[in-house]
Amino acid sequence: MVERKLTSPTVLSDYTGSSYGDPANSFKVGSYTVVDALVRYDLARVGMAGSNVALHVNNLFDREYVASCFNTYGCFWGAERQVVATATFRF
């Protein structure tokens, strides 16, 4: 039987407070919080010491938010949810 070894399950939150959207401080951009999650599995338990697989989800709840502005007509949306799988192998 292979014993599972889940390592470093992590949840991160990033809060950004409200800010002015232009140099003249004529309007404000609202605050937002984005949550990320990471889980990693250590492959040493299956004979692959130093190797692992991981899944990282940015913006876990797919929050829509304005990341920045440069004037009242030019703002940028923040990144939508992104899922990244990685594998690291040591030889």
JSON list of N, CA and C in Angstrom, two decimals, residues 1 3 11 15 18 24-25 27 31 33 41 44 62 66 69 79-80 89:
[
{"chain": "A", "resi": 1, "resn": "MET", "atom": "N", "xyz": [0.84, -1.18, 0.00]},
{"chain": "A", "resi": 1, "resn": "MET", "atom": "CA", "xyz": [0.00, 0.00, 0.00]},
{"chain": "A", "resi": 1, "resn": "MET", "atom": "C", "xyz": [0.89, 1.24, 0.00]},
{"chain": "A", "resi": 3, "resn": "GLU", "atom": "N", "xyz": [1.48, 4.96, 0.96]},
{"chain": "A", "resi": 3, "resn": "GLU", "atom": "CA", "xyz": [0.98, 5.99, 1.87]},
{"chain": "A", "resi": 3, "resn": "GLU", "atom": "C", "xyz": [1.06, 7.35, 1.17]},
{"chain": "A", "resi": 11, "resn": "VAL", "atom": "N", "xyz": [-3.36, 28.30, 1.60]},
{"chain": "A", "resi": 11, "resn": "VAL", "atom": "CA", "xyz": [-4.34, 29.26, 1.11]},
{"chain": "A", "resi": 11, "resn": "VAL", "atom": "C", "xyz": [-3.80, 30.65, 1.45]},
{"chain": "A", "resi": 15, "resn": "TYR", "atom": "N", "xyz": [-5.18, 41.33, 0.14]},
{"chain": "A", "resi": 15, "resn": "TYR", "atom": "CA", "xyz": [-6.10, 42.46, 0.22]},
{"chain": "A", "resi": 15, "resn": "TYR", "atom": "C", "xyz": [-5.42, 43.70, -0.33]},
{"chain": "A", "resi": 18, "resn": "SER", "atom": "N", "xyz": [-8.64, 50.50, -1.20]},
{"chain": "A", "resi": 18, "resn": "SER", "atom": "CA", "xyz": [-9.06, 51.43, -2.25]},
{"chain": "A", "resi": 18, "resn": "SER", "atom": "C", "xyz": [-7.96, 52.45, -2.50]},
{"chain": "A", "resi": 24, "resn": "ALA", "atom": "N", "xyz": [-4.93, 63.12, -10.49]},
{"chain": "A", "resi": 24, "resn": "ALA", "atom": "CA", "xyz": [-5.68, 64.25, -9.94]},
{"chain": "A", "resi": 24, "resn": "ALA", "atom": "C", "xyz": [-6.58, 63.85, -8.76]},
{"chain": "A", "resi": 25, "resn": "ASN", "atom": "N", "xyz": [-6.59, 62.56, -8.42]},
{"chain": "A", "resi": 25, "resn": "ASN", "atom": "CA", "xyz": [-7.45, 62.05, -7.34]},
{"chain": "A", "resi": 25, "resn": "ASN", "atom": "C", "xyz": [-8.92, 62.39, -7.57]},
{"chain": "A", "resi": 27, "resn": "PHE", "atom": "N", "xyz": [-11.26, 60.26, -8.79]},
{"chain": "A", "resi": 27, "resn": "PHE", "atom": "CA", "xyz": [-12.16, 59.14, -8.51]},
{"chain": "A", "resi": 27, "resn": "PHE", "atom": "C", "xyz": [-11.38, 58.03, -7.81]},
{"chain": "A", "resi": 31, "resn": "SER", "atom": "N", "xyz": [-11.60, 48.68, -3.13]},
{"chain": "A", "resi": 31, "resn": "SER", "atom": "CA", "xyz": [-10.70, 47.67, -2.58]},
{"chain": "A", "resi": 31, "resn": "SER", "atom": "C", "xyz": [-11.14, 46.28, -3.06]},
{"chain": "A", "resi": 33, "resn": "THR", "atom": "N", "xyz": [-10.15, 41.73, -2.46]},
{"chain": "A", "resi": 33, "resn": "THR", "atom": "CA", "xyz": [-9.37, 40.63, -1.89]},
{"chain": "A", "resi": 33, "resn": "THR", "atom": "C", "xyz": [-9.38, 39.48, -2.88]},
{"chain": "A", "resi": 41, "resn": "TYR", "atom": "N", "xyz": [2.00, 17.41, -3.74]},
{"chain": "A", "resi": 41, "resn": "TYR", "atom": "CA", "xyz": [2.13, 16.01, -3.35]},
{"chain": "A", "resi": 41, "resn": "TYR", "atom": "C", "xyz": [3.58, 15.58, -3.52]},
{"chain": "A", "resi": 44, "resn": "ALA", "atom": "N", "xyz": [8.18, 11.25, -3.02]},
{"chain": "A", "resi": 44, "resn": "ALA", "atom": "CA", "xyz": [9.17, 10.40, -2.34]},
{"chain": "A", "resi": 44, "resn": "ALA", "atom": "C", "xyz": [8.53, 9.09, -1.88]},
{"chain": "A", "resi": 62, "resn": "ASP", "atom": "N", "xyz": [-12.65, 33.36, -8.51]},
{"chain": "A", "resi": 62, "resn": "ASP", "atom": "CA", "xyz": [-12.85, 34.07, -9.77]},
{"chain": "A", "resi": 62, "resn": "ASP", "atom": "C", "xyz": [-13.46, 35.46, -9.55]},
{"chain": "A", "resi": 66, "resn": "VAL", "atom": "N", "xyz": [-11.20, 45.68, -10.37]},
{"chain": "A", "resi": 66, "resn": "VAL", "atom": "CA", "xyz": [-10.39, 46.63, -11.13]},
{"chain": "A", "resi": 66, "resn": "VAL", "atom": "C", "xyz": [-9.03, 46.68, -10.46]},
{"chain": "A", "resi": 69, "resn": "CYS", "atom": "N", "xyz": [-6.11, 51.90, -12.69]},
{"chain": "A", "resi": 69, "resn": "CYS", "atom": "CA", "xyz": [-6.64, 52.84, -13.68]},
{"chain": "A", "resi": 69, "resn": "CYS", "atom": "C", "xyz": [-5.59, 53.89, -13.98]},
{"chain": "A", "resi": 79, "resn": "ALA", "atom": "N", "xyz": [-6.66, 39.88, -13.00]},
{"chain": "A", "resi": 79, "resn": "ALA", "atom": "CA", "xyz": [-6.58, 38.56, -13.63]},
{"chain": "A", "resi": 79, "resn": "ALA", "atom": "C", "xyz": [-7.72, 37.67, -13.15]},
{"chain": "A", "resi": 80, "resn": "GLU", "atom": "N", "xyz": [-8.31, 36.93, -14.09]},
{"chain": "A", "resi": 80, "resn": "GLU", "atom": "CA", "xyz": [-9.35, 35.98, -13.72]},
{"chain": "A", "resi": 80, "resn": "GLU", "atom": "C", "xyz": [-8.70, 34.71, -13.18]},
{"chain": "A", "resi": 89, "resn": "PHE", "atom": "N", "xyz": [10.86, 17.00, -11.08]},
{"chain": "A", "resi": 89, "resn": "PHE", "atom": "CA", "xyz": [11.53, 15.71, -10.96]},
{"chain": "A", "resi": 89, "resn": "PHE", "atom": "C", "xyz": [13.02, 15.91, -10.74]}
]
